[in-house]
PDB file of C-alpha atoms in Angstrom:
ATOM      1  CA  THR P   1     -29.913 -26.515  54.398  1.00  0.00           C
ATOM      2  CA  LYS P   2     -26.333 -27.024  53.249  1.00  0.00           C
ATOM      3  CA  GLY P   3     -25.269 -25.009  56.272  1.00  0.00           C
ATOM      4  CA  LYS P   4     -23.766 -22.068  54.409  1.00  0.00           C
ATOM      5  CA  ILE P   5     -24.259 -18.868  56.403  1.00  0.00           C
ATOM      6  CA  LYS P   6     -22.720 -15.563  55.355  1.00  0.00           C
ATOM      7  CA  SER P   7     -22.752 -12.116  56.941  1.00  0.00           C
ATOM      8  CA  ARG P   8     -21.696  -8.763  55.539  1.00  0.00           C
ATOM      9  CA  ASP P   9     -21.644  -5.250  56.967  1.00  0.00           C
ATOM     10  CA  GLY P  10     -21.337  -2.090  54.925  1.00  0.00           C
ATOM     11  CA  LEU P  11     -21.776   1.650  54.852  1.00  0.00           C
ATOM     12  CA  VAL P  12     -23.029   3.579  51.849  1.00  0.00           C
ATOM     13  CA  SER P  13     -22.826   7.362  51.787  1.00  0.00           C
ATOM     14  CA  GLY P  14     -22.854   9.998  49.118  1.00  0.00           C
ATOM     15  CA  ILE P  15     -24.150  13.318  47.919  1.00  0.00           C
ATOM     16  CA  GLY P  16     -26.231  14.463  44.963  1.00  0.00           C
ATOM     17  CA  ILE P  17     -26.074  18.023  43.651  1.00  0.00           C
ATOM     18  CA  GLN P  18     -28.690  19.631  41.422  1.00  0.00           C
ATOM     19  CA  VAL P  19     -28.020  23.077  40.021  1.00  0.00           C
ATOM     20  CA  ALA P  20     -29.989  25.527  37.910  1.00  0.00           C
ATOM     21  CA  ASP P  21     -28.502  28.135  35.603  1.00  0.00           C
ATOM     22  CA  ASN P  22     -31.650  30.104  34.848  1.00  0.00           C
ATOM     23  CA  GLN P  23     -33.790  27.301  33.403  1.00  0.00           C
ATOM     24  CA  LYS P  24     -30.960  24.944  32.538  1.00  0.00           C
ATOM     25  CA  VAL P  25     -30.815  22.174  35.133  1.00  0.00           C
ATOM     26  CA  GLY P  26     -28.014  19.690  35.788  1.00  0.00           C
ATOM     27  CA  PHE P  27     -27.438  16.902  38.288  1.00  0.00           C
ATOM     28  CA  ALA P  28     -24.383  14.918  39.377  1.00  0.00           C
ATOM     29  CA  SER P  29     -23.528  12.685  42.336  1.00  0.00           C
ATOM     30  CA  CYS P  30     -20.577  11.098  44.095  1.00  0.00           C
ATOM     31  CA  ALA P  31     -19.842   8.576  46.817  1.00  0.00           C
ATOM     32  CA  GLY P  32     -18.601   9.810  50.173  1.00  0.00           C
ATOM     33  CA  PHE P  33     -18.173  13.355  51.452  1.00  0.00           C
ATOM     34  CA  ALA P  34     -14.582  14.208  50.566  1.00  0.00           C
ATOM     35  CA  GLU P  35     -14.257  17.932  49.851  1.00  0.00           C
ATOM     36  CA  ASP P  36     -12.483  17.395  46.525  1.00  0.00           C
ATOM     37  CA  SER P  37     -15.200  14.984  45.386  1.00  0.00           C
ATOM     38  CA  ILE P  38     -17.952  17.433  46.296  1.00  0.00           C
ATOM     39  CA  LYS P  39     -16.246  20.273  44.407  1.00  0.00           C
ATOM     40  CA  SER P  40     -15.746  18.050  41.373  1.00  0.00           C
ATOM     41  CA  THR P  41     -19.383  16.934  41.502  1.00  0.00           C
ATOM     42  CA  LEU P  42     -20.579  20.538  41.684  1.00  0.00           C
ATOM     43  CA  GLU P  43     -18.486  21.422  38.637  1.00  0.00           C
ATOM     44  CA  GLN P  44     -19.861  18.413  36.783  1.00  0.00           C
ATOM     45  CA  ALA P  45     -23.447  19.407  37.591  1.00  0.00           C
ATOM     46  CA  PHE P  46     -22.815  22.906  36.195  1.00  0.00           C
ATOM     47  CA  LYS P  47     -21.254  21.472  33.039  1.00  0.00           C
ATOM     48  CA  ILE P  48     -24.297  19.266  32.503  1.00  0.00           C
ATOM     49  CA  ALA P  49     -26.638  22.223  33.029  1.00  0.00           C
ATOM     50  CA  LYS P  50     -24.659  24.402  30.634  1.00  0.00           C
ATOM     51  CA  ASN P  51     -24.943  21.816  27.860  1.00  0.00           C
ATOM     52  CA  ARG P  52     -28.648  21.164  28.305  1.00  0.00           C
ATOM     53  CA  PRO P  53     -31.431  23.157  26.644  1.00  0.00           C
ATOM     54  CA  ALA P  54     -33.434  25.511  28.829  1.00  0.00           C
ATOM     55  CA  ASP P  55     -36.568  23.992  30.359  1.00  0.00           C
ATOM     56  CA  PRO P  56     -39.318  26.640  30.259  1.00  0.00           C
ATOM     57  CA  ARG P  57     -41.395  24.613  32.734  1.00  0.00           C
ATOM     58  CA  PHE P  58     -38.753  24.736  35.472  1.00  0.00           C
ATOM     59  CA  THR P  59     -39.671  27.357  38.083  1.00  0.00           C
ATOM     60  CA  GLY P  60     -37.286  26.558  40.917  1.00  0.00           C
ATOM     61  CA  PHE P  61     -36.435  24.163  43.702  1.00  0.00           C
ATOM     62  CA  VAL P  62     -38.455  23.380  46.824  1.00  0.00           C
ATOM     63  CA  GLU P  63     -39.257  26.368  49.019  1.00  0.00           C
ATOM     64  CA  VAL P  64     -39.066  26.352  52.823  1.00  0.00           C
ATOM     65  CA  ASN P  65     -42.013  24.349  54.147  1.00  0.00           C
ATOM     66  CA  GLN P  66     -43.204  22.537  57.252  1.00  0.00           C
ATOM     67  CA  PRO P  67     -41.508  19.141  57.658  1.00  0.00           C
ATOM     68  CA  GLY P  68     -43.452  16.146  58.878  1.00  0.00           C
ATOM     69  CA  LYS P  69     -42.337  13.711  61.565  1.00  0.00           C
ATOM     70  CA  ASP P  70     -40.017  10.741  61.273  1.00  0.00           C
ATOM     71  CA  GLY P  71     -41.417   7.275  61.841  1.00  0.00           C
ATOM     72  CA  GLU P  72     -40.545   5.042  64.759  1.00  0.00           C
ATOM     73  CA  LEU P  73     -36.820   4.463  65.213  1.00  0.00           C
ATOM     74  CA  ASP P  74     -35.844   1.118  66.727  1.00  0.00           C
ATOM     75  CA  LYS P  75     -32.660   1.310  68.763  1.00  0.00           C
ATOM     76  CA  GLY P  76     -32.666  -2.478  68.675  1.00  0.00           C
ATOM     77  CA  ILE P  77     -31.649  -2.353  65.017  1.00  0.00           C
ATOM     78  CA  LEU P  78     -28.704  -0.098  65.845  1.00  0.00           C
ATOM     79  CA  ASP P  79     -27.620  -2.561  68.538  1.00  0.00           C
ATOM     80  CA  HIS P  80     -28.255  -5.622  66.339  1.00  0.00           C
ATOM     81  CA  THR P  81     -24.771  -6.693  65.224  1.00  0.00           C
ATOM     82  CA  GLY P  82     -23.719  -8.984  62.412  1.00  0.00           C
ATOM     83  CA  GLU P  83     -23.146 -11.699  65.010  1.00  0.00           C
ATOM     84  CA  ASP P  84     -26.716 -11.250  66.248  1.00  0.00           C
ATOM     85  CA  ILE P  85     -28.061 -11.713  62.730  1.00  0.00           C
ATOM     86  CA  LEU P  86     -25.906 -14.819  62.223  1.00  0.00           C
ATOM     87  CA  SER P  87     -27.290 -16.277  65.444  1.00  0.00           C
ATOM     88  CA  GLN P  88     -30.815 -15.412  64.322  1.00  0.00           C
ATOM     89  CA  ILE P  89     -30.276 -17.142  60.974  1.00  0.00           C
ATOM     90  CA  SER P  90     -28.676 -20.168  62.637  1.00  0.00           C
ATOM     91  CA  ASP P  91     -31.690 -20.574  64.926  1.00  0.00           C
ATOM     92  CA  ALA P  92     -33.997 -20.248  61.923  1.00  0.00           C
ATOM     93  CA  VAL P  93     -32.101 -22.977  60.067  1.00  0.00           C
ATOM     94  CA  LYS P  94     -32.569 -25.288  63.048  1.00  0.00           C
ATOM     95  CA  LEU P  95     -36.316 -24.758  62.743  1.00  0.00           C
ATOM     96  CA  THR P  96     -36.247 -26.520  59.380  1.00  0.00           C
ATOM     97  CA  GLU P  97     -35.189 -29.758  61.081  1.00  0.00           C
ATOM     98  CA  LYS P  98     -38.742 -30.303  62.347  1.00  0.00           C
ATOM     99  CA  TYR P  99     -40.055 -30.720  58.797  1.00  0.00           C
ATOM    100  CA  ASP P 100     -40.022 -34.037  56.952  1.00  0.00           C
ATOM    101  CA  GLU P 101     -37.717 -35.068  54.124  1.00  0.00           C
ATOM    102  CA  ARG P 102     -39.870 -33.283  51.534  1.00  0.00           C
ATOM    103  CA  LEU P 103     -38.104 -30.044  52.460  1.00  0.00           C
ATOM    104  CA  ILE P 104     -34.921 -30.294  50.381  1.00  0.00           C
ATOM    105  CA  GLY P 105     -33.636 -26.732  50.436  1.00  0.00           C
ATOM    106  CA  MET P 106     -34.094 -23.368  52.077  1.00  0.00           C
ATOM    107  CA  THR P 107     -32.694 -19.862  51.653  1.00  0.00           C
ATOM    108  CA  ILE P 108     -33.092 -17.550  54.640  1.00  0.00           C
ATOM    109  CA  ALA P 109     -31.914 -13.954  54.885  1.00  0.00           C
ATOM    110  CA  SER P 110     -32.194 -11.079  57.334  1.00  0.00           C
ATOM    111  CA  ASN P 111     -31.118  -7.497  56.704  1.00  0.00           C
ATOM    112  CA  ASN P 112     -30.808  -4.539  59.043  1.00  0.00           C
ATOM    113  CA  ILE P 113     -30.715  -1.062  57.536  1.00  0.00           C
ATOM    114  CA  TRP P 114     -30.334   2.240  59.313  1.00  0.00           C
ATOM    115  CA  GLY P 115     -29.531   5.638  57.945  1.00  0.00           C
ATOM    116  CA  GLY P 116     -31.012   8.865  56.757  1.00  0.00           C
ATOM    117  CA  HIS P 117     -30.893  11.694  54.282  1.00  0.00           C
ATOM    118  CA  ALA P 118     -30.531  15.454  54.484  1.00  0.00           C
ATOM    119  CA  ILE P 119     -31.593  18.192  52.078  1.00  0.00           C
ATOM    120  CA  ALA P 120     -30.242  21.726  51.770  1.00  0.00           C
ATOM    121  CA  ASN P 121     -30.837  24.274  49.032  1.00  0.00           C
ATOM    122  CA  THR P 122     -30.342  27.953  48.314  1.00  0.00           C
ATOM    123  CA  ASN P 123     -34.020  28.654  49.069  1.00  0.00           C
ATOM    124  CA  GLY P 124     -33.293  28.044  52.741  1.00  0.00           C
ATOM    125  CA  VAL P 125     -34.415  24.424  53.047  1.00  0.00           C
ATOM    126  CA  LEU P 126     -32.265  22.601  55.607  1.00  0.00           C
ATOM    127  CA  GLU P 127     -33.822  19.397  56.930  1.00  0.00           C
ATOM    128  CA  ALA P 128     -32.825  15.817  57.732  1.00  0.00           C
ATOM    129  CA  SER P 129     -34.591  12.515  58.331  1.00  0.00           C
ATOM    130  CA  LEU P 130     -33.628   9.197  59.969  1.00  0.00           C
ATOM    131  CA  ASN P 131     -34.901   5.677  59.394  1.00  0.00           C
ATOM    132  CA  THR P 132     -34.466   2.113  60.657  1.00  0.00           C
ATOM    133  CA  LEU P 133     -35.514  -0.988  58.759  1.00  0.00           C
ATOM    134  CA  ASN P 134     -35.346  -4.764  59.029  1.00  0.00           C
ATOM    135  CA  TYR P 135     -36.526  -7.276  56.489  1.00  0.00           C
ATOM    136  CA  CYS P 136     -36.205 -11.023  56.457  1.00  0.00           C
ATOM    137  CA  TYR P 137     -37.312 -13.619  53.967  1.00  0.00           C
ATOM    138  CA  ALA P 138     -37.388 -17.367  53.456  1.00  0.00           C
ATOM    139  CA  ASN P 139     -37.514 -19.338  50.216  1.00  0.00           C
ATOM    140  CA  PRO P 140     -38.032 -23.103  50.707  1.00  0.00           C
ATOM    141  CA  VAL P 141     -37.946 -25.865  48.101  1.00  0.00           C
ATOM    142  CA  VAL P 142     -39.971 -29.034  48.682  1.00  0.00           C
ATOM    143  CA  LEU P 143     -40.073 -32.250  46.655  1.00  0.00           C
ATOM    144  CA  ASP P 144     -42.643 -35.031  46.828  1.00  0.00           C
ATOM    145  CA  LYS P 145     -42.775 -37.967  44.409  1.00  0.00           C
ATOM    146  CA  GLY P 146     -41.003 -35.990  41.713  1.00  0.00           C
ATOM    147  CA  GLU P 147     -43.152 -32.878  42.141  1.00  0.00           C
ATOM    148  CA  ARG P 148     -41.198 -29.779  43.111  1.00  0.00           C
ATOM    149  CA  SER P 149     -42.776 -26.771  44.805  1.00  0.00           C
ATOM    150  CA  THR P 150     -41.448 -23.476  46.127  1.00  0.00           C
ATOM    151  CA  ALA P 151     -42.808 -20.540  48.078  1.00  0.00           C
ATOM    152  CA  PHE P 152     -41.661 -17.221  49.429  1.00  0.00           C
ATOM    153  CA  ASP P 153     -42.501 -15.134  52.450  1.00  0.00           C
ATOM    154  CA  VAL P 154     -41.107 -11.861  53.722  1.00  0.00           C
ATOM    155  CA  LYS P 155     -41.564  -9.560  56.689  1.00  0.00           C
ATOM    156  CA  ILE P 156     -40.439  -5.963  56.679  1.00  0.00           C
ATOM    157  CA  GLY P 157     -40.739  -3.239  59.276  1.00  0.00           C
ATOM    158  CA  ARG P 158     -39.021  -0.512  61.248  1.00  0.00           C
ATOM    159  CA  SER P 159     -38.049  -2.975  64.008  1.00  0.00           C
ATOM    160  CA  VAL P 160     -36.478  -6.455  64.065  1.00  0.00           C
ATOM    161  CA  GLN P 161     -38.904  -8.922  62.480  1.00  0.00           C
ATOM    162  CA  ASP P 162     -39.876 -12.488  63.449  1.00  0.00           C
ATOM    163  CA  ILE P 163     -37.764 -14.608  61.117  1.00  0.00           C
ATOM    164  CA  ALA P 164     -39.002 -17.844  62.695  1.00  0.00           C
ATOM    165  CA  GLY P 165     -42.542 -16.969  61.659  1.00  0.00           C
ATOM    166  CA  VAL P 166     -41.382 -16.251  58.113  1.00  0.00           C
ATOM    167  CA  VAL P 167     -39.669 -19.646  57.880  1.00  0.00           C
ATOM    168  CA  GLY P 168     -42.748 -21.461  59.150  1.00  0.00           C
ATOM    169  CA  SER P 169     -45.250 -19.693  56.904  1.00  0.00           C
ATOM    170  CA  SER P 170     -43.110 -20.097  53.775  1.00  0.00           C
ATOM    171  CA  VAL P 171     -42.653 -23.844  54.308  1.00  0.00           C
ATOM    172  CA  ASP P 172     -46.368 -24.280  54.992  1.00  0.00           C
ATOM    173  CA  MET P 173     -47.181 -22.496  51.723  1.00  0.00           C
ATOM    174  CA  ALA P 174     -44.733 -24.630  49.753  1.00  0.00           C
ATOM    175  CA  MET P 175     -46.224 -27.822  51.215  1.00  0.00           C
ATOM    176  CA  LYS P 176     -49.760 -26.684  50.394  1.00  0.00           C
ATOM    177  CA  HIS P 177     -48.759 -26.114  46.771  1.00  0.00           C
ATOM    178  CA  LEU P 178     -47.943 -29.807  46.389  1.00  0.00           C
ATOM    179  CA  GLY P 179     -50.701 -31.631  44.565  1.00  0.00           C
ATOM    180  CA  SER P 180     -52.008 -28.534  42.803  1.00  0.00           C
ATOM    181  CA  VAL P 181     -53.770 -29.325  39.544  1.00  0.00           C
ATOM    182  CA  GLU P 182     -54.611 -27.258  36.490  1.00  0.00           C
ATOM    183  CA  LEU P 183     -58.244 -26.358  35.908  1.00  0.00           C
ATOM    184  CA  GLY P 184     -57.946 -27.509  32.322  1.00  0.00           C
ATOM    185  CA  GLU P 185     -59.899 -24.567  30.964  1.00  0.00           C
ATOM    186  CA  SER P 186     -60.142 -20.794  31.141  1.00  0.00           C
ATOM    187  CA  ILE P 187     -62.911 -19.616  33.451  1.00  0.00           C
ATOM    188  CA  ASN P 188     -64.002 -16.324  34.988  1.00  0.00           C
ATOM    189  CA  VAL P 189     -64.369 -16.750  38.756  1.00  0.00           C
ATOM    190  CA  PRO P 190     -63.671 -14.724  41.911  1.00  0.00           C
ATOM    191  CA  THR P 191     -60.222 -15.420  43.353  1.00  0.00           C
ATOM    192  CA  ILE P 192     -58.548 -14.977  46.725  1.00  0.00           C
ATOM    193  CA  TRP P 193     -55.007 -13.625  46.564  1.00  0.00           C
ATOM    194  CA  HIS P 194     -52.219 -13.914  49.082  1.00  0.00           C
ATOM    195  CA  PRO P 195     -51.341 -10.435  50.453  1.00  0.00           C
ATOM    196  CA  LEU P 196     -47.839 -10.585  48.923  1.00  0.00           C
ATOM    197  CA  THR P 197     -49.201 -11.332  45.459  1.00  0.00           C
ATOM    198  CA  ALA P 198     -51.992  -8.785  45.744  1.00  0.00           C
ATOM    199  CA  GLY P 199     -49.556  -6.166  47.001  1.00  0.00           C
ATOM    200  CA  ASP P 200     -47.157  -6.710  44.101  1.00  0.00           C
ATOM    201  CA  PHE P 201     -49.947  -6.537  41.533  1.00  0.00           C
ATOM    202  CA  LEU P 202     -51.738  -3.509  42.966  1.00  0.00           C
ATOM    203  CA  GLY P 203     -48.455  -1.754  43.688  1.00  0.00           C
ATOM    204  CA  THR P 204     -47.461  -2.003  40.037  1.00  0.00           C
ATOM    205  CA  VAL P 205     -50.871  -0.783  38.877  1.00  0.00           C
ATOM    206  CA  PHE P 206     -51.060   2.166  41.253  1.00  0.00           C
ATOM    207  CA  GLN P 207     -47.423   3.167  40.889  1.00  0.00           C
ATOM    208  CA  ALA P 208     -48.029   3.741  37.201  1.00  0.00           C
ATOM    209  CA  GLY P 209     -51.617   4.964  37.359  1.00  0.00           C
ATOM    210  CA  LEU P 210     -51.109   7.538  40.115  1.00  0.00           C
ATOM    211  CA  ASN P 211     -47.841   8.966  38.817  1.00  0.00           C
ATOM    212  CA  GLY P 212     -48.369  12.701  38.399  1.00  0.00           C
ATOM    213  CA  ALA P 213     -45.488  12.989  35.945  1.00  0.00           C
ATOM    214  CA  THR P 214     -47.307  10.838  33.386  1.00  0.00           C
ATOM    215  CA  VAL P 215     -50.445  12.930  33.885  1.00  0.00           C
ATOM    216  CA  VAL P 216     -48.581  16.136  33.019  1.00  0.00           C
ATOM    217  CA  GLU P 217     -46.932  14.438  30.047  1.00  0.00           C
ATOM    218  CA  LYS P 218     -50.366  13.159  28.935  1.00  0.00           C
ATOM    219  CA  ARG P 219     -49.298   9.516  29.047  1.00  0.00           C
ATOM    220  CA  ASN P 220     -51.671   8.408  31.797  1.00  0.00           C
ATOM    221  CA  PRO P 221     -55.082   6.885  30.946  1.00  0.00           C
ATOM    222  CA  LEU P 222     -56.391   8.170  34.297  1.00  0.00           C
ATOM    223  CA  GLY P 223     -55.275  11.715  33.552  1.00  0.00           C
ATOM    224  CA  GLU P 224     -58.802  12.950  32.819  1.00  0.00           C
ATOM    225  CA  LYS P 225     -60.474  10.925  35.586  1.00  0.00           C
ATOM    226  CA  LEU P 226     -59.832  13.165  38.594  1.00  0.00           C
ATOM    227  CA  ASN P 227     -62.898  13.239  40.896  1.00  0.00           C
ATOM    228  CA  GLU P 228     -64.478  10.423  38.904  1.00  0.00           C
ATOM    229  CA  GLU P 229     -65.279   6.903  40.065  1.00  0.00           C
ATOM    230  CA  ILE P 230     -62.538   4.540  38.887  1.00  0.00           C
ATOM    231  CA  ALA P 231     -63.017   1.592  41.248  1.00  0.00           C
ATOM    232  CA  VAL P 232     -65.510  -0.123  43.523  1.00  0.00           C
ATOM    233  CA  LYS P 233     -66.865   2.015  46.357  1.00  0.00           C
ATOM    234  CA  GLU P 234     -65.116  -0.215  48.900  1.00  0.00           C
ATOM    235  CA  LEU P 235     -61.687   0.889  47.681  1.00  0.00           C
ATOM    236  CA  ASN P 236     -59.909   3.591  49.680  1.00  0.00           C
ATOM    237  CA  LEU P 237     -56.247   4.379  49.104  1.00  0.00           C
ATOM    238  CA  VAL P 238     -54.089   6.804  51.072  1.00  0.00           C
ATOM    239  CA  ASP P 239     -50.480   7.808  50.517  1.00  0.00           C
ATOM    240  CA  ASP P 240     -49.570   8.155  54.173  1.00  0.00           C
ATOM    241  CA  GLY P 241     -46.065   9.467  54.663  1.00  0.00           C
ATOM    242  CA  GLN P 242     -46.760  10.092  58.348  1.00  0.00           C
ATOM    243  CA  ASP P 243     -47.835   6.698  59.704  1.00  0.00           C
ATOM    244  CA  PRO P 244     -45.066   6.118  62.294  1.00  0.00           C
ATOM    245  CA  THR P 245     -45.133   2.338  61.781  1.00  0.00           C
ATOM    246  CA  LYS P 246     -44.691   2.295  57.991  1.00  0.00           C
ATOM    247  CA  ILE P 247     -41.308   1.716  56.398  1.00  0.00           C
ATOM    248  CA  SER P 248     -41.351   4.748  54.076  1.00  0.00           C
ATOM    249  CA  THR P 249     -42.376   7.307  56.683  1.00  0.00           C
ATOM    250  CA  THR P 250     -39.920  10.199  56.908  1.00  0.00           C
ATOM    251  CA  SER P 251     -40.107  13.844  57.900  1.00  0.00           C
ATOM    252  CA  ILE P 252     -39.139  14.989  54.389  1.00  0.00           C
ATOM    253  CA  ASP P 253     -39.003  13.471  50.935  1.00  0.00           C
ATOM    254  CA  TYR P 254     -35.858  13.419  48.801  1.00  0.00           C
ATOM    255  CA  GLU P 255     -36.461  16.961  47.546  1.00  0.00           C
ATOM    256  CA  GLY P 256     -37.014  18.540  50.964  1.00  0.00           C
ATOM    257  CA  THR P 257     -40.820  18.643  50.989  1.00  0.00           C
ATOM    258  CA  GLY P 258     -42.477  17.700  54.270  1.00  0.00           C
ATOM    259  CA  ARG P 259     -44.146  14.301  54.114  1.00  0.00           C
ATOM    260  CA  ARG P 260     -47.917  14.278  54.557  1.00  0.00           C
ATOM    261  CA  ARG P 261     -51.077  12.213  54.249  1.00  0.00           C
ATOM    262  CA  THR P 262     -52.752  12.375  50.830  1.00  0.00           C
ATOM    263  CA  LYS P 263     -56.107  10.791  50.000  1.00  0.00           C
ATOM    264  CA  VAL P 264     -55.658   9.232  46.580  1.00  0.00           C
ATOM    265  CA  ILE P 265     -58.811   7.145  46.127  1.00  0.00           C
ATOM    266  CA  GLU P 266     -61.835   7.641  48.379  1.00  0.00           C
ATOM    267  CA  ASN P 267     -64.851   5.337  48.095  1.00  0.00           C
ATOM    268  CA  GLY P 268     -63.693   4.423  44.602  1.00  0.00           C
ATOM    269  CA  VAL P 269     -63.308   8.054  43.472  1.00  0.00           C
ATOM    270  CA  LEU P 270     -59.914   9.305  42.255  1.00  0.00           C
ATOM    271  CA  LYS P 271     -59.001  12.267  44.471  1.00  0.00           C
ATOM    272  CA  SER P 272     -55.358  12.988  43.715  1.00  0.00           C
ATOM    273  CA  PHE P 273     -52.272  11.994  41.805  1.00  0.00           C
ATOM    274  CA  LEU P 274     -48.816  11.960  43.400  1.00  0.00           C
ATOM    275  CA  PHE P 275     -46.404  14.690  42.342  1.00  0.00           C
ATOM    276  CA  ASN P 276     -42.831  15.709  42.952  1.00  0.00           C
ATOM    277  CA  ASN P 277     -41.903  19.393  43.092  1.00  0.00           C
ATOM    278  CA  TYR P 278     -41.289  19.802  39.350  1.00  0.00           C
ATOM    279  CA  TYR P 279     -44.459  18.191  38.034  1.00  0.00           C
ATOM    280  CA  GLY P 280     -46.597  19.364  40.950  1.00  0.00           C
ATOM    281  CA  LYS P 281     -45.849  22.995  40.116  1.00  0.00           C
ATOM    282  CA  ILE P 282     -46.710  22.425  36.465  1.00  0.00           C
ATOM    283  CA  PHE P 283     -50.000  20.783  37.462  1.00  0.00           C
ATOM    284  CA  GLY P 284     -50.752  23.676  39.781  1.00  0.00           C
ATOM    285  CA  ILE P 285     -50.837  21.986  43.194  1.00  0.00           C
ATOM    286  CA  GLY P 286     -47.169  21.625  44.155  1.00  0.00           C
ATOM    287  CA  SER P 287     -45.503  18.535  45.553  1.00  0.00           C
ATOM    288  CA  THR P 288     -47.626  15.999  47.427  1.00  0.00           C
ATOM    289  CA  GLY P 289     -44.602  15.067  49.525  1.00  0.00           C
TER     290      GLY P 289
END
C-alpha cells in the first residue's frame, strides 16, 4: 500500500553431471553451458568419484524407458512480459482501495516461470520436458482497535492465475481473524482446516512417511506397513505425475524415468512408497518416476 512495485526478469541455466567409476559415484554441477565449464565439471565429478568409497548397492543409472507426457503448456505465460505483470500488480493494488481503513498494509506478488530439463546418459536415455508455471500471492495486514491480524493466500498453476481473487480472499480471511478469542483450555474436538493449512501439514507428513529412501535405510516408521491399513478408509492418495493440469507434471523426472501414476494409499491401505532409481532398485521395484 506504500505504492512500491518492483519487477525482475532472469534466466537460470546449468548442467549437472553424475559419473560412475565402477561403484564409485561422483556428482558436480555448473551454471551455463560453456564448453570449458562443462569439461571442468566433468573432471570435478570424476575426482569426487575417485575419492569416494565404492557403493556396493549402486547398480547403474536409469535404463531406456517409456517417457510420459508433459502437462499443459500455456503460451500466455511465454507472452506475459514483465510489463504485463506490473500492470497486473498495479490493478490488484487498486483493488485494496475498496476496503476500509482497517487494511493498513498489503504485499502482492506474481511470478511467471517457464523452462524445462533434459536428461542424457550412456545407457541411451535422451529425453526432455517443458513446463510453464504462474503463482501469485497476497499477504494483507489489518488493524482494528489495537488488534493486528494477517492472512495469506496463494494460487499456483500452469497458466496465469487470478491475482484479484487472491487479494480478495486474503483480505477477507484477515478481517475474519479479527476478534478471535482463545478457548482458555485444551480440548479434543473435530476441526475444519483451510486447504492451505491442511496441504502444508499433510504434505510434510506424507513427504517424510512415503519416502522410499528412508524405508531402505530403515528410518521410516511405516517401513513395515506396506499393504496394511494406516488411515481411515476414506483416504486415497495418488502420486500422479501425468495429470496435465498439475504443476509438477512432466514427461520425465530428473533422472530420466518416465513419469507415471502411482497409487500410494487406497481406501486407507498403504500401497506403495515413492522411490528414485537408486533406492527403487535396492527395494526391488525400480523408480516410481
